[in-house]
Coordinates of C-alpha atoms and ligand atoms in Angstrom, one line a residue:
M103 CA 38.2 -206.9 14.5
N104 CA 41.4 -204.9 15.2
I105 CA 40.6 -201.4 16.6
L106 CA 42.8 -198.4 17.0
L107 CA 41.8 -195.8 19.6
I108 CA 43.6 -192.5 19.7
G109 CA 44.1 -190.4 22.9
S110 CA 45.1 -190.8 26.5
G111 CA 42.4 -189.2 28.8
G112 CA 39.5 -190.3 30.8
R113 CA 37.2 -190.2 27.8
E114 CA 39.5 -192.6 25.9
H115 CA 39.7 -194.9 28.9
A116 CA 35.9 -195.0 28.9
L117 CA 35.9 -195.7 25.2
A118 CA 38.5 -198.5 25.6
W119 CA 36.5 -200.0 28.4
K120 CA 33.3 -200.1 26.3
L121 CA 35.1 -201.2 23.0
G122 CA 36.7 -204.0 25.0
Q123 CA 33.3 -205.3 26.0
S124 CA 32.3 -206.0 22.4
P125 CA 32.7 -209.6 21.1
H126 CA 33.8 -208.0 17.8
T127 CA 37.0 -206.7 19.3
S128 CA 39.9 -209.1 18.9
R129 CA 42.7 -206.6 19.4
L130 CA 42.5 -203.1 20.8
Y131 CA 45.4 -200.7 20.3
C132 CA 45.6 -197.2 21.9
A133 CA 47.9 -194.4 20.8
P134 CA 49.2 -193.6 23.3
G135 CA 46.7 -194.8 25.8
N136 CA 47.1 -194.7 29.7
P137 CA 48.0 -197.2 32.4
G138 CA 44.2 -197.8 33.1
M139 CA 43.6 -199.3 29.7
K140 CA 44.8 -202.8 30.7
N141 CA 43.0 -204.3 27.6
A142 CA 44.8 -202.0 25.0
V143 CA 48.2 -202.4 23.5
P144 CA 50.0 -199.0 23.6
V145 CA 51.1 -197.4 20.4
L146 CA 53.7 -194.6 20.0
A147 CA 52.7 -193.1 16.7
D148 CA 51.2 -189.7 17.0
T149 CA 51.0 -187.9 13.6
P150 CA 48.2 -188.6 11.0
T151 CA 50.6 -190.2 8.6
D152 CA 52.4 -192.4 11.2
L153 CA 49.0 -193.5 12.6
A154 CA 47.8 -194.3 9.2
D155 CA 51.0 -196.3 8.5
F156 CA 50.4 -198.2 11.8
A157 CA 46.7 -198.9 10.9
A158 CA 47.6 -200.2 7.5
L159 CA 50.4 -202.4 8.7
N160 CA 48.4 -203.9 11.6
H161 CA 45.2 -204.5 9.6
I162 CA 43.1 -202.1 11.7
D163 CA 39.4 -202.4 10.8
L164 CA 38.3 -199.3 12.7
T165 CA 40.0 -196.2 14.1
M166 CA 38.3 -194.0 16.7
V167 CA 39.8 -190.5 17.5
G168 CA 39.2 -189.1 21.0
P169 CA 40.7 -185.6 21.0
E170 CA 39.9 -182.8 18.6
A171 CA 43.5 -181.7 17.6
L172 CA 44.1 -184.5 15.2
L173 CA 40.7 -184.1 13.6
C174 CA 41.4 -180.5 13.0
E175 CA 44.8 -181.5 11.6
G176 CA 43.1 -183.7 9.0
I177 CA 43.6 -187.3 10.3
V178 CA 40.3 -188.3 8.7
D179 CA 41.4 -187.0 5.2
V180 CA 44.7 -189.0 5.5
F181 CA 42.9 -192.2 6.5
T182 CA 40.1 -191.9 4.0
D183 CA 42.5 -191.3 1.2
R184 CA 44.2 -194.6 2.0
G185 CA 41.0 -196.5 2.3
L186 CA 41.2 -196.8 6.1
R187 CA 38.0 -196.8 8.1
I188 CA 37.9 -194.0 10.7
V189 CA 35.3 -192.2 12.8
G190 CA 35.3 -188.4 12.7
P191 CA 34.8 -185.4 10.4
D192 CA 37.4 -184.4 7.8
K193 CA 39.6 -181.3 8.3
Y194 CA 37.2 -178.9 6.7
A195 CA 34.2 -180.1 8.7
A196 CA 36.3 -180.2 11.9
Q197 CA 36.4 -176.4 11.8
L198 CA 33.0 -176.6 13.5
E199 CA 35.1 -177.0 16.6
G200 CA 38.4 -175.6 15.3
S201 CA 37.1 -172.2 14.4
K202 CA 34.3 -170.5 16.4
S203 CA 33.6 -168.0 13.5
F204 CA 33.2 -171.0 11.0
A205 CA 30.8 -172.6 13.5
K206 CA 28.9 -169.4 14.0
D207 CA 28.6 -168.9 10.2
F208 CA 27.2 -172.5 9.9
M209 CA 24.7 -171.9 12.7
R210 CA 23.5 -168.7 11.2
R211 CA 23.3 -170.0 7.7
H212 CA 21.3 -173.0 8.7
G213 CA 19.1 -171.2 11.3
L214 CA 20.3 -172.9 14.5
P215 CA 19.6 -170.8 17.6
T216 CA 22.7 -169.3 19.1
A217 CA 24.0 -166.2 20.9
A218 CA 24.5 -163.0 18.8
A219 CA 28.1 -162.5 18.1
E220 CA 30.6 -160.3 16.1
V221 CA 34.0 -161.4 14.8
F222 CA 37.0 -159.1 15.0
T223 CA 40.6 -159.3 13.6
S224 CA 41.5 -155.9 15.0
E225 CA 41.9 -155.2 18.8
K226 CA 40.9 -151.5 18.2
Q227 CA 37.5 -152.5 16.6
A228 CA 36.9 -155.1 19.3
L229 CA 37.4 -152.6 22.0
A230 CA 35.2 -150.0 20.3
Y231 CA 32.4 -152.7 20.1
L232 CA 32.9 -153.5 23.8
R233 CA 32.5 -149.8 24.7
R234 CA 29.2 -149.7 22.8
H235 CA 27.8 -153.0 24.3
G236 CA 29.3 -153.1 27.8
A237 CA 29.3 -156.2 30.1
P238 CA 28.4 -158.9 30.7
I239 CA 29.9 -160.2 27.5
V240 CA 31.7 -163.4 26.4
V241 CA 35.2 -163.1 24.8
K242 CA 36.2 -166.1 22.7
A243 CA 39.5 -166.8 20.9
D244 CA 38.5 -168.1 17.5
G245 CA 40.7 -171.2 17.3
L246 CA 41.5 -174.2 19.5
A247 CA 42.8 -173.1 22.9
A248 CA 42.7 -176.3 25.0
G249 CA 39.4 -175.3 26.6
K250 CA 40.9 -172.0 27.8
G251 CA 39.9 -169.6 25.1
V252 CA 36.5 -168.6 26.5
I253 CA 36.2 -165.7 29.0
V254 CA 32.8 -165.0 30.4
A255 CA 33.4 -161.4 31.5
S256 CA 31.0 -159.8 34.1
T257 CA 32.6 -156.4 33.9
S258 CA 33.9 -154.3 30.9
S259 CA 37.4 -154.1 32.4
E260 CA 37.5 -157.9 32.6
A261 CA 36.4 -158.1 28.9
E262 CA 38.9 -155.4 27.9
Q263 CA 41.7 -157.4 29.5
A264 CA 40.5 -160.6 27.8
I265 CA 40.5 -158.9 24.4
K266 CA 44.0 -157.5 24.9
D267 CA 45.2 -160.9 26.1
C268 CA 43.8 -162.6 23.0
F269 CA 45.4 -160.2 20.6
A270 CA 48.7 -160.3 22.6
G271 CA 48.9 -164.0 21.9
A272 CA 47.8 -165.5 25.2
F273 CA 46.1 -168.3 23.2
G274 CA 48.7 -168.3 20.3
E275 CA 47.3 -168.3 16.8
A276 CA 43.8 -169.2 18.2
G277 CA 43.5 -165.6 19.5
S278 CA 44.3 -163.6 16.4
K279 CA 40.6 -163.6 15.6
V280 CA 38.2 -162.9 18.5
L281 CA 34.4 -163.2 18.9
L282 CA 32.5 -161.0 21.2
E283 CA 29.3 -162.8 22.1
E284 CA 26.1 -162.1 23.9
C285 CA 26.2 -163.5 27.4
L286 CA 23.4 -166.1 27.8
S287 CA 22.1 -167.4 31.1
G288 CA 20.3 -170.6 32.0
E289 CA 21.3 -174.2 32.7
E290 CA 23.7 -176.0 30.4
A291 CA 23.3 -179.4 28.9
S292 CA 25.6 -181.5 26.6
I293 CA 23.9 -183.2 23.7
L294 CA 26.1 -185.7 21.9
A295 CA 24.9 -187.3 18.7
L296 CA 26.4 -189.6 16.0
C297 CA 26.0 -188.3 12.5
D298 CA 27.0 -190.0 9.3
G299 CA 25.7 -187.3 6.9
K300 CA 22.5 -189.2 6.3
T301 CA 21.2 -189.8 9.8
I302 CA 21.7 -188.1 13.2
L303 CA 21.3 -190.3 16.2
P304 CA 21.5 -188.6 19.6
L305 CA 23.1 -190.2 22.6
A306 CA 21.6 -189.9 26.2
S307 CA 21.7 -186.3 27.5
S308 CA 24.4 -185.3 30.0
Q309 CA 25.7 -182.3 32.0
D310 CA 29.2 -181.3 32.7
H311 CA 30.5 -179.2 35.7
K312 CA 32.9 -176.7 34.2
R313 CA 33.8 -174.7 37.2
A314 CA 36.5 -175.8 39.6
L315 CA 34.7 -175.3 42.9
D316 CA 31.5 -176.4 44.6
G317 CA 28.5 -174.2 43.8
D318 CA 29.8 -173.6 40.3
R319 CA 32.4 -171.1 41.5
G320 CA 36.0 -170.6 40.6
P321 CA 37.7 -170.8 37.2
N322 CA 36.6 -172.9 34.2
T323 CA 38.2 -176.3 33.9
G324 CA 38.1 -179.1 31.4
G325 CA 35.3 -180.6 33.4
M326 CA 35.1 -181.6 37.1
G327 CA 32.3 -184.2 36.8
A328 CA 29.3 -185.2 34.8
Y329 CA 26.1 -187.0 35.0
S330 CA 23.6 -188.6 32.6
P331 CA 20.7 -188.2 31.9
A332 CA 20.4 -184.4 32.5
P333 CA 16.8 -184.0 33.8
V334 CA 16.7 -180.4 32.5
V335 CA 16.3 -182.1 29.1
D336 CA 12.8 -183.3 29.5
K337 CA 10.7 -184.8 26.6
Q338 CA 9.5 -181.3 25.5
L339 CA 13.0 -179.9 25.4
W340 CA 14.4 -183.0 23.6
R341 CA 11.7 -182.4 20.9
C342 CA 12.8 -178.7 20.6
I343 CA 16.5 -179.7 20.5
D344 CA 15.8 -182.2 17.8
Q345 CA 13.7 -179.8 15.7
Q346 CA 15.8 -176.6 16.2
I347 CA 19.3 -178.0 16.5
L348 CA 19.9 -181.6 15.5
Q349 CA 17.8 -181.8 12.3
P350 CA 19.0 -178.4 11.0
F351 CA 22.5 -179.5 11.8
L352 CA 22.1 -182.6 9.6
R353 CA 20.5 -180.5 6.8
G354 CA 23.4 -178.1 7.1
V355 CA 25.9 -180.9 6.8
Q356 CA 24.1 -182.1 3.6
Q357 CA 23.7 -178.7 2.0
D358 CA 27.3 -177.7 2.7
L359 CA 28.5 -181.1 1.5
L360 CA 30.5 -181.7 4.7
H361 CA 32.2 -185.0 5.2
F362 CA 30.9 -185.8 8.7
R363 CA 30.9 -189.4 9.9
G364 CA 31.5 -188.8 13.6
I365 CA 30.3 -187.4 16.8
I366 CA 28.8 -183.9 17.1
Y367 CA 28.6 -182.4 20.6
A368 CA 26.2 -179.5 21.0
G369 CA 26.9 -177.4 24.1
I370 CA 23.5 -176.0 24.9
M371 CA 22.3 -173.3 27.2
V372 CA 18.7 -173.7 28.1
T373 CA 17.5 -170.1 28.2
A374 CA 14.1 -168.6 29.0
S375 CA 13.6 -168.4 25.2
G376 CA 14.5 -171.9 24.5
P377 CA 17.7 -173.9 23.9
K378 CA 20.7 -171.9 22.3
L379 CA 23.9 -173.4 21.0
L380 CA 27.0 -172.3 22.9
E381 CA 29.5 -174.3 20.8
F382 CA 30.1 -177.4 18.7
N383 CA 32.7 -180.0 19.4
V384 CA 33.4 -182.7 16.9
R385 CA 34.2 -185.5 19.3
F386 CA 33.0 -187.1 22.5
G387 CA 33.0 -184.8 25.6
D388 CA 35.2 -185.4 28.5
P389 CA 34.0 -186.2 31.2
E390 CA 30.5 -186.6 29.7
T391 CA 31.6 -189.7 27.9
Q392 CA 32.5 -191.5 31.1
A393 CA 28.9 -191.0 32.4
V394 CA 27.1 -191.6 29.1
L395 CA 29.0 -194.8 28.0
A396 CA 28.5 -196.3 31.5
R397 CA 24.8 -196.3 30.6
L398 CA 25.1 -197.6 27.0
N399 CA 23.9 -201.2 26.6
S400 CA 24.5 -201.3 22.8
D401 CA 27.7 -202.7 21.3
L402 CA 29.9 -199.7 20.7
V403 CA 31.9 -201.3 18.0
E404 CA 28.7 -201.9 15.9
V405 CA 27.7 -198.3 16.5
L406 CA 31.0 -196.8 15.4
M407 CA 31.3 -199.1 12.4
A408 CA 27.9 -198.0 11.3
T409 CA 28.9 -194.3 11.8
A410 CA 32.0 -194.8 9.7
D411 CA 30.2 -196.7 7.0
A412 CA 27.2 -194.4 6.9
R413 CA 24.8 -197.1 8.0
L414 CA 23.5 -195.3 11.1
S415 CA 19.9 -195.7 10.0
E416 CA 20.3 -199.4 10.9
I417 CA 21.2 -198.6 14.6
T418 CA 18.9 -198.3 17.6
L419 CA 20.6 -197.4 20.8
S420 CA 19.7 -199.1 24.1
W421 CA 20.4 -197.4 27.4
S422 CA 20.4 -198.5 31.1
E423 CA 17.5 -196.8 33.0
Q424 CA 19.9 -196.2 35.8
P425 CA 21.6 -192.7 35.9
A426 CA 25.3 -192.4 36.0
V427 CA 27.6 -190.0 37.8
C428 CA 31.3 -189.3 37.2
V429 CA 33.3 -187.4 39.8
V430 CA 36.7 -186.1 38.6
M431 CA 39.6 -186.2 41.0
T432 CA 42.2 -183.6 40.2
S433 CA 45.6 -182.5 41.4
Q434 CA 45.6 -179.7 43.9
G435 CA 45.9 -176.4 42.0
Y436 CA 44.2 -177.5 38.8
P437 CA 43.3 -175.7 36.4
G438 CA 46.3 -173.6 37.5
K439 CA 49.8 -174.9 38.3
Y440 CA 50.0 -178.2 40.1
R441 CA 52.6 -180.8 41.2
H442 CA 52.5 -184.4 40.0
G443 CA 54.3 -187.7 40.5
F444 CA 52.3 -188.6 43.6
P445 CA 51.5 -192.3 44.2
I446 CA 47.8 -193.2 43.8
S447 CA 46.2 -195.8 46.0
G448 CA 42.8 -197.3 46.5
I449 CA 41.6 -197.8 42.9
E450 CA 40.9 -201.5 43.5
A451 CA 39.1 -200.8 46.7
A452 CA 37.0 -198.2 44.8
E453 CA 36.2 -200.7 42.1
Q454 CA 35.2 -203.3 44.7
T455 CA 32.4 -200.8 45.7
G456 CA 31.0 -201.2 42.2
A457 CA 32.5 -197.9 40.8
I458 CA 34.4 -197.8 37.5
V459 CA 37.6 -195.8 37.8
F460 CA 38.6 -194.2 34.5
Q461 CA 42.2 -193.0 34.5
A462 CA 43.3 -189.7 32.8
G463 CA 46.4 -188.0 34.1
T464 CA 48.3 -191.0 35.4
R465 CA 51.6 -192.8 34.6
M466 CA 53.6 -195.7 35.8
Q467 CA 56.8 -194.8 37.7
D468 CA 59.0 -197.6 39.1
S469 CA 56.0 -200.0 38.8
R470 CA 53.8 -197.6 40.8
L471 CA 50.8 -195.7 39.5
V472 CA 51.4 -191.9 40.0
T473 CA 49.6 -188.7 39.2
A474 CA 50.7 -187.1 35.8
G475 CA 48.1 -184.5 35.0
G476 CA 45.5 -182.0 36.2
R477 CA 42.5 -184.3 35.9
V478 CA 43.8 -187.6 37.4
L479 CA 40.8 -190.0 37.6
G480 CA 37.0 -190.1 36.8
V481 CA 35.2 -192.2 39.4
T482 CA 32.0 -193.4 37.8
A483 CA 29.0 -195.2 39.2
L484 CA 25.4 -196.1 38.3
G485 CA 22.5 -196.1 40.8
Q486 CA 18.8 -196.9 41.1
N487 CA 18.2 -193.1 40.9
M488 CA 20.4 -190.0 40.7
Q489 CA 20.8 -189.8 44.5
A490 CA 22.1 -193.4 44.7
A491 CA 24.4 -192.9 41.7
V492 CA 25.9 -189.8 43.4
A493 CA 26.3 -191.8 46.7
N494 CA 27.9 -194.7 44.8
A495 CA 30.3 -192.5 43.0
Y496 CA 31.4 -190.7 46.1
R497 CA 31.8 -194.1 48.0
G498 CA 34.3 -194.9 45.3
V499 CA 36.1 -191.6 45.5
E500 CA 36.5 -192.0 49.3
K501 CA 38.5 -195.1 48.8
I502 CA 41.1 -193.4 46.7
S503 CA 44.0 -191.2 47.9
F504 CA 46.9 -189.3 46.5
E505 CA 48.7 -186.2 47.8
G506 CA 46.6 -183.1 47.0
A507 CA 43.6 -185.1 45.7
T508 CA 40.9 -182.5 45.1
Y509 CA 37.3 -182.9 43.8
R510 CA 33.9 -181.3 43.9
H511 CA 31.5 -182.5 46.4
D512 CA 28.3 -181.5 44.6
I513 CA 28.4 -183.3 41.3
A514 CA 24.8 -183.6 40.0
H515 CA 23.5 -180.9 42.3
R516 CA 21.2 -179.5 39.7
A517 CA 19.6 -182.9 39.1
L518 CA 19.1 -183.5 42.8
D519 CA 17.7 -180.0 43.3
R520 CA 15.2 -180.7 40.5
Q521 CA 14.2 -184.0 42.1
R522 CA 13.7 -182.3 45.5
R523 CA 11.5 -179.6 43.9
A524 CA 9.4 -182.1 41.9
Ligands
AMP765 P1 33.6 -173.6 25.6 O1 35.1 -173.6 25.9 O2 33.3 -173.1 24.3 O3 33.0 -175.0 26.0 O4 32.9 -172.6 26.6 C1 33.2 -172.8 28.0 C2 32.0 -172.3 28.8 O5 31.8 -170.9 28.6 C3 30.7 -172.9 28.4 O6 30.4 -174.2 28.9 C4 29.7 -171.9 29.1 O7 29.7 -172.1 30.5 C5 30.5 -170.6 28.9 N1 29.9 -169.8 27.7 C6 30.3 -169.9 26.4 N2 29.6 -169.1 25.7 C7 28.7 -168.5 26.5 C8 27.7 -167.4 26.3 N3 27.4 -167.0 25.1 N4 27.0 -167.0 27.3 C9 27.3 -167.5 28.6 N5 28.3 -168.4 28.9 C10 29.0 -168.9 27.8
LIG766 N1 33.3 -181.4 28.7 C1 33.6 -180.4 27.8 C2 34.3 -180.9 26.6 O1 34.6 -182.0 26.4 O2 34.7 -180.0 25.8

């Protein structure tokens, strides 16, 4: 089978790695891909139409989309209209990620537990609401803002500034509508599931580390590391998430006649009164995917084909018992300004320790691999238990160097704390 994968980050490298293991894969293309994907042919097309032309011309049997932007632009509509098989929701359904007010309406209409929220298109009214409610409060730009449109404000003045920034265009069009949301507290978990409109099939649980610094301090980032499974999601909580979130999601997709043959990512806060939805994404999480796919024994091509063809009821997923940990190595300064172009060494040595090194912000320059982004690498390892997986991942990390290499030293700390307490 010929497969086209779209994207260039660590998540896509993990997808390419897993797709490459399938005996069904004869040729893997990646648009644009990254230097780590040695098994993929790079493709330059980047618009839905050009990608569909490429897929038609090269007899692509299956297209998998990594990032959200193209899904929100309607790539699935373009491919489907031309009879090309693709995994993902159509443009309308992709608003579950592309518009936080659309997602909130969906959650309310179908009874999914979530934080109370109000939507504002006027700065004056948003500020008046803030004066009535005070802090802590969460300010969210409605549209896609590259992971930067959510401000968890602990004081009213911080919230006021965030509201003003949104309406002043700090997040472009995404901020012309703003949600003010109840601030929830608890432990977060990421639940990813495949959904084809008839069946919803959850993947193993995982947890991301959004803050830049050890101890969950510092600014929010795209994700500094992840691990799977997330022990906070025990059997009882899984049952609750299935009954209160996943099954109502599937019913909602059916009742609203959404075209959804893709991945739904539920960002969950486990509060004292049960799991609450923080957000939906309509694609694999990054870096959760690196940890989750490292544990998947099933053939990913078969799984994604079944998703695109609405045959998910035929699939049973099989997982490694071993937990997985992914430590993200970033450029110094990320998520703020950082310099790039620094040579990277030690990837092979890290892989000799048994770690898998997924590349994200890298490029080739004069035949050398150099840094090219904020999140540079995701060093991933399995282990007999969480402690061993953590040790294995960091053993890999220690072999790698580039100028300004920065990473968190406490990935999976909540899982380890939980084990110590048990
Ligand atoms: P998002 O960009 O939507 O993934 O949100 C980023 C992060 O903001 C989440 O992972 C949470 O840590 C935090 N967050 C979002 N909504 C809330 C909320 N209602 N209460 C507390 N924290 C939140
Ligand atoms: N890890 C968070 C995300 O992919 O949005």
